[in-house]
Short mmCIF file of C-alpha atoms and ligand atoms in Angstrom, two decimals:
data_model
loop_
_atom_site.label_atom_id
_atom_site.label_comp_id
_atom_site.label_asym_id
_atom_site.label_seq_id
_atom_site.Cartn_x
_atom_site.Cartn_y
_atom_site.Cartn_z
CA UNK A 679 -17.44 -16.23 20.06
CA UNK A 680 -13.70 -15.63 20.29
CA UNK A 681 -11.68 -14.49 17.32
CA UNK A 682 -7.92 -14.80 17.01
CA UNK A 683 -6.41 -11.44 17.94
CA UNK A 684 -4.72 -9.53 15.12
CA UNK A 685 -0.93 -9.26 15.20
CA UNK A 686 0.14 -5.92 16.66
CA UNK A 687 2.60 -3.50 15.13
CA UNK A 688 4.17 -0.35 16.59
CA UNK A 689 5.13 2.40 14.13
CA UNK A 690 7.95 4.88 14.85
CA UNK A 691 7.91 8.21 13.03
CA UNK A 692 9.60 11.62 13.10
CA UNK A 693 7.76 13.59 10.43
CA UNK A 694 4.93 13.86 7.95
CA UNK A 695 3.85 10.25 8.24
CA UNK A 696 2.74 9.69 4.65
CA UNK A 697 4.07 6.12 4.88
CA UNK A 698 2.17 5.70 8.14
CA UNK A 699 -0.94 6.91 6.28
CA UNK A 700 -0.41 4.33 3.53
CA UNK A 701 -0.20 1.62 6.22
CA UNK A 702 -3.30 2.94 8.03
CA UNK A 703 -5.21 2.98 4.72
CA UNK A 704 -4.36 -0.65 3.97
CA UNK A 705 -5.37 -1.68 7.49
CA UNK A 706 -8.65 0.25 7.15
CA UNK A 707 -9.36 -1.34 3.78
CA UNK A 708 -8.78 -4.79 5.26
CA UNK A 709 -5.80 -5.64 3.06
CA UNK A 710 -3.31 -5.50 5.90
CA UNK A 711 -4.49 -7.73 8.71
CA UNK A 712 -2.90 -6.22 11.79
CA UNK A 713 -3.60 -3.72 14.52
CA UNK A 714 -1.49 -0.56 14.85
CA UNK A 715 -1.10 -0.65 18.63
CA UNK A 716 0.69 2.69 18.90
CA UNK A 717 2.48 5.36 16.86
CA UNK A 718 5.51 6.79 18.64
CA UNK A 719 7.29 9.96 17.53
CA UNK A 720 10.50 11.54 18.83
CA UNK A 721 9.14 14.91 17.66
CA UNK A 722 6.00 16.46 19.17
CA UNK A 723 5.29 18.44 15.96
CA UNK A 724 5.33 15.41 13.64
CA UNK A 725 2.21 15.59 11.43
CA UNK A 726 2.02 11.80 11.48
CA UNK A 727 0.72 12.05 15.06
CA UNK A 728 -2.37 13.89 13.74
CA UNK A 729 -2.89 11.20 11.12
CA UNK A 730 -2.83 8.51 13.80
CA UNK A 731 -5.25 10.41 16.05
CA UNK A 732 -7.60 10.95 13.09
CA UNK A 733 -7.79 7.18 12.76
CA UNK A 734 -8.24 6.58 16.48
CA UNK A 735 -4.75 5.14 16.94
CA UNK A 736 -2.90 5.64 20.19
CA UNK A 737 0.09 8.01 20.04
CA UNK A 738 3.06 8.79 22.22
CA UNK A 739 5.82 11.40 22.01
CA UNK A 740 9.23 10.48 23.37
CA UNK A 741 11.49 13.48 22.82
CA UNK A 742 15.10 12.41 22.47
CA UNK A 743 16.14 15.81 23.85
CA UNK A 744 14.72 14.80 27.24
CA UNK A 745 17.42 12.12 27.54
CA UNK A 746 21.10 12.63 28.20
CA UNK A 747 22.32 9.84 25.93
CA UNK A 748 21.27 7.71 22.94
CA UNK A 749 21.37 4.70 25.26
CA UNK A 750 18.91 6.13 27.80
CA UNK A 751 16.52 7.27 25.02
CA UNK A 752 16.61 3.81 23.46
CA UNK A 753 16.11 2.03 26.80
CA UNK A 754 12.98 4.08 27.47
CA UNK A 755 11.72 3.74 23.90
CA UNK A 756 12.15 -0.03 24.12
CA UNK A 757 10.27 -0.20 27.44
CA UNK A 758 7.33 1.71 25.90
CA UNK A 759 7.22 -0.42 22.73
CA UNK A 760 7.35 -3.62 24.76
CA UNK A 761 4.19 -2.63 26.66
CA UNK A 762 2.34 -3.73 23.49
CA UNK A 763 4.36 -6.89 22.88
CA UNK A 764 4.28 -6.18 19.13
CA UNK A 765 4.91 -8.76 16.42
CA UNK A 766 6.71 -6.13 14.37
CA UNK A 767 8.27 -2.67 14.83
CA UNK A 768 8.02 -0.43 11.76
CA UNK A 769 10.33 2.57 11.22
CA UNK A 770 8.44 4.95 8.92
CA UNK A 771 10.54 8.08 8.47
CA UNK A 772 12.07 7.66 11.91
CA UNK A 773 15.17 9.86 12.03
CA UNK A 774 17.17 8.75 15.10
CA UNK A 775 20.03 6.29 14.80
CA UNK A 776 19.34 3.36 17.14
CA UNK A 777 21.89 1.66 19.43
CA UNK A 778 23.01 -1.92 18.83
CA UNK A 779 21.36 -3.09 22.04
CA UNK A 780 17.99 -1.76 20.77
CA UNK A 781 18.33 -3.25 17.28
CA UNK A 782 19.43 -6.61 18.72
CA UNK A 783 16.36 -6.69 20.96
CA UNK A 784 14.12 -6.49 17.86
CA UNK A 785 16.35 -8.48 15.53
CA UNK A 786 14.35 -9.96 12.67
CA UNK A 787 11.27 -8.05 13.93
CA UNK A 788 11.99 -4.47 12.82
CA UNK A 789 11.71 -2.98 9.32
CA UNK A 790 12.87 0.34 7.85
CA UNK A 791 12.05 2.22 4.66
CA UNK A 792 15.01 4.00 3.12
CA UNK A 793 14.71 6.29 0.08
CA UNK A 794 17.51 4.86 -2.06
CA UNK A 795 18.46 1.66 -3.86
CA UNK A 796 20.50 0.24 -0.98
CA UNK A 797 23.40 -0.50 -0.65
CA UNK A 798 23.71 2.78 -2.56
CA UNK A 799 23.35 6.00 -0.53
CA UNK A 800 23.03 4.92 3.05
CA UNK A 801 22.36 7.78 5.48
CA UNK A 802 20.80 11.13 4.62
CA UNK A 803 20.23 13.32 1.49
CA UNK A 804 19.84 10.27 -0.74
CA UNK A 805 18.00 11.95 -3.64
CA UNK A 806 20.41 14.85 -3.77
CA UNK A 807 23.35 12.44 -3.94
CA UNK A 808 21.75 10.25 -6.63
CA UNK A 809 21.09 13.30 -8.85
CA UNK A 810 24.57 14.74 -8.24
CA UNK A 811 26.13 11.41 -9.22
CA UNK A 812 24.23 11.44 -12.54
CA UNK A 813 22.47 8.14 -11.77
CA UNK A 814 19.80 6.94 -14.21
CA UNK A 815 17.69 5.45 -11.43
CA UNK A 816 16.76 6.17 -7.84
CA UNK A 817 14.31 4.34 -5.65
CA UNK A 818 13.35 2.96 -2.29
CA UNK A 819 14.29 -0.05 -0.21
CA UNK A 820 12.53 -1.87 2.63
CA UNK A 821 15.08 -3.69 4.79
CA UNK A 822 15.41 -5.43 8.13
CA UNK A 823 17.00 -3.16 10.73
CA UNK A 824 20.31 -4.31 12.17
CA UNK A 825 22.96 -2.42 14.14
CA UNK A 826 24.60 -1.52 10.85
CA UNK A 827 22.91 1.71 9.72
CA UNK A 828 20.86 1.08 6.56
CA UNK A 829 22.86 -2.13 6.24
CA UNK A 830 20.40 -4.87 7.20
CA UNK A 831 19.26 -7.30 4.47
CA UNK A 832 16.99 -5.89 1.74
CA UNK A 833 13.40 -7.08 1.44
CA UNK A 834 11.88 -5.09 -1.43
CA UNK A 835 13.20 -2.49 -3.82
CA UNK A 836 11.32 -0.30 -6.30
CA UNK A 837 13.04 1.86 -8.92
CA UNK A 838 12.15 5.16 -10.56
CA UNK A 839 13.92 6.83 -13.50
CA UNK A 840 15.79 10.06 -12.83
CA UNK A 841 14.78 12.42 -15.66
CA UNK A 842 16.88 15.26 -16.95
CA UNK A 843 16.02 18.42 -14.95
CA UNK A 844 14.98 16.20 -12.06
CA UNK A 845 15.08 18.05 -8.73
CA UNK A 846 15.46 16.62 -5.26
CA UNK A 847 11.81 17.50 -4.70
CA UNK A 848 10.36 16.03 -7.87
CA UNK A 849 12.36 12.86 -7.29
CA UNK A 850 11.19 12.59 -3.68
CA UNK A 851 7.55 12.83 -4.87
CA UNK A 852 7.99 10.04 -7.42
CA UNK A 853 9.80 7.81 -4.95
CA UNK A 854 7.11 8.38 -2.29
CA UNK A 855 4.46 6.91 -4.63
CA UNK A 856 6.51 3.68 -4.68
CA UNK A 857 7.16 3.86 -0.94
CA UNK A 858 3.44 3.86 -0.21
CA UNK A 859 2.99 0.79 -2.39
CA UNK A 860 5.79 -1.40 -1.07
CA UNK A 861 5.80 -0.79 2.69
CA UNK A 862 2.33 -2.27 3.28
CA UNK A 863 3.36 -5.23 1.07
CA UNK A 864 6.41 -6.04 3.17
CA UNK A 865 4.43 -5.70 6.40
CA UNK A 866 1.73 -8.03 5.09
CA UNK A 867 4.37 -10.64 4.11
CA UNK A 868 5.84 -10.46 7.60
CA UNK A 869 2.49 -10.78 9.29
CA UNK A 870 1.60 -13.78 7.14
CA UNK A 871 4.85 -15.39 8.33
CA UNK A 872 6.22 -15.49 4.79
CA UNK A 873 9.12 -13.15 5.55
CA UNK A 874 12.05 -13.83 7.88
CA UNK A 875 15.57 -12.72 8.54
CA UNK A 876 18.00 -15.62 8.84
CA UNK A 877 21.77 -15.22 9.23
CA UNK A 878 21.62 -11.64 7.98
CA UNK A 879 19.72 -12.68 4.85
CA UNK A 880 16.09 -12.16 3.86
CA UNK A 881 14.01 -15.28 3.38
CA UNK A 882 10.68 -14.95 1.52
CA UNK A 883 8.53 -18.07 1.12
CA UNK A 884 11.50 -20.23 2.22
CA UNK A 885 13.76 -18.75 -0.47
CA UNK A 886 16.78 -16.58 0.26
CA UNK A 887 16.49 -13.29 -1.66
CA UNK A 888 19.40 -11.76 -3.55
CA UNK A 889 21.15 -8.60 -2.40
CA UNK A 890 18.54 -6.24 -3.92
CA UNK A 891 15.65 -8.05 -2.30
CA UNK A 892 12.38 -8.59 -4.19
CA UNK A 893 12.48 -6.21 -7.17
CA UNK A 894 9.18 -4.60 -8.03
CA UNK A 895 8.63 -3.58 -11.70
N1 NHR B 981 19.38 2.47 13.44
C1 NHR B 981 20.11 1.39 13.18
N2 NHR B 981 20.88 0.92 14.14
N3 NHR B 981 20.10 0.76 11.98
C2 NHR B 981 19.35 1.25 10.99
O1 NHR B 981 19.35 0.62 9.82
C3 NHR B 981 18.56 2.41 11.19
C4 NHR B 981 18.61 3.00 12.46
C5 NHR B 981 17.89 4.17 12.73
C6 NHR B 981 17.15 4.77 11.74
C7 NHR B 981 16.49 5.00 9.36
C8 NHR B 981 17.62 5.64 8.50
C9 NHR B 981 17.16 5.92 7.08
O2 NHR B 981 16.39 5.15 6.52
C10 NHR B 981 17.15 4.23 10.46
C11 NHR B 981 17.82 3.03 10.18
C12 NHR B 981 18.43 8.67 10.58
C13 NHR B 981 19.78 8.87 10.32
C14 NHR B 981 20.56 9.98 10.98
O3 NHR B 981 21.67 10.28 10.60
C15 NHR B 981 20.39 7.99 9.44
C16 NHR B 981 19.68 6.96 8.87
C17 NHR B 981 18.33 6.78 9.16
C18 NHR B 981 17.71 7.64 10.01
N4 NHR B 981 19.99 10.59 12.05
C19 NHR B 981 20.60 11.67 12.85
C20 NHR B 981 21.05 11.11 14.22
O4 NHR B 981 21.99 11.71 14.78
C21 NHR B 981 19.60 12.76 13.16
C22 NHR B 981 19.04 13.40 11.94
C23 NHR B 981 17.79 14.23 12.24
O5 NHR B 981 17.29 14.22 13.38
O6 NHR B 981 17.29 14.86 11.30
O7 NHR B 981 20.45 10.15 14.75
O8 NHR B 981 17.65 6.90 6.46
C1 GAR B 982 10.32 8.92 3.37
O1 GAR B 982 10.78 9.31 2.10
C2 GAR B 982 11.22 7.86 3.94
O2 GAR B 982 11.71 6.97 2.97
C3 GAR B 982 12.34 8.70 4.46
O3 GAR B 982 11.74 9.84 5.00
C4 GAR B 982 10.48 10.06 4.36
C5 GAR B 982 9.42 10.02 5.41
O4 GAR B 982 8.21 10.42 4.87
N1 GAR B 982 13.03 8.00 5.48
C6 GAR B 982 14.22 8.34 5.86
O5 GAR B 982 14.90 9.20 5.30
C7 GAR B 982 14.69 7.58 7.05
N2 GAR B 982 15.85 8.19 7.56
P1 GAR B 982 6.86 10.21 5.65
O6 GAR B 982 7.07 10.77 7.06
O7 GAR B 982 5.89 11.05 4.88
O8 GAR B 982 6.53 8.77 5.67
#
């Protein structure tokens, strides 16, 4: 009896891997119908590597410091990812800026999770900047990765209120709860072929989404 093989994803991490864990949990529970072919980290000490091993998932460390340029790191990273011929590449707290040649290779097939309501607060220290600006809301965005840093089309956004006396830490904790909910959703949509990138826009169920993407809440 032959069963259709599950679509394969490769997850790139740099740190704690709590988003990776949320994805693993949904795969384990049978809600997310894919196989995590490999978890690749640019940092050997990333706790996410332990999470993957705990679940019997293959891991690889590719230390960017072993390469003399961003280009040579990306070329090697790409060669390792392509060994699995994945349907989708998932950036889950991956902290290295990727070259245009890398992002073009996976165009429409690579997602990122960014802890802000993009297009607000691209780059780093998003929660700190949202609090300093006196914003009423912060949140998280899943978007397609393009050469433009944190600039690819939005897929899903979830909001949280910024309370008075909110700290960077308390805000990060609240946003992470939403992160863990929406990343598996976006991956499932992609795997079911409901989600596409077309002309730098997100298409879900044949409909072009607005700039925010699908708004949860
Ligand atoms: N690469 C491209 N081309 N496009 C995107 O949209 C990308 C990307 C690489 C990573 C994640 C992103 C985020 O969600 C991401 C999106 C790292 C930095 C950064 O400044 C910025 C954005 C993101 C990730 N990295 C420093 C660097 O020099 C290193 C910082 C560190 O190691 O701590 O690469 O926020
Ligand atoms: C998450 O908050 C994610 O949105 C953010 O880093 C954290 C990773 O947590 N991503 C970025 O800042 C990307 N540059 P995790 O390792 O526990 O999933």
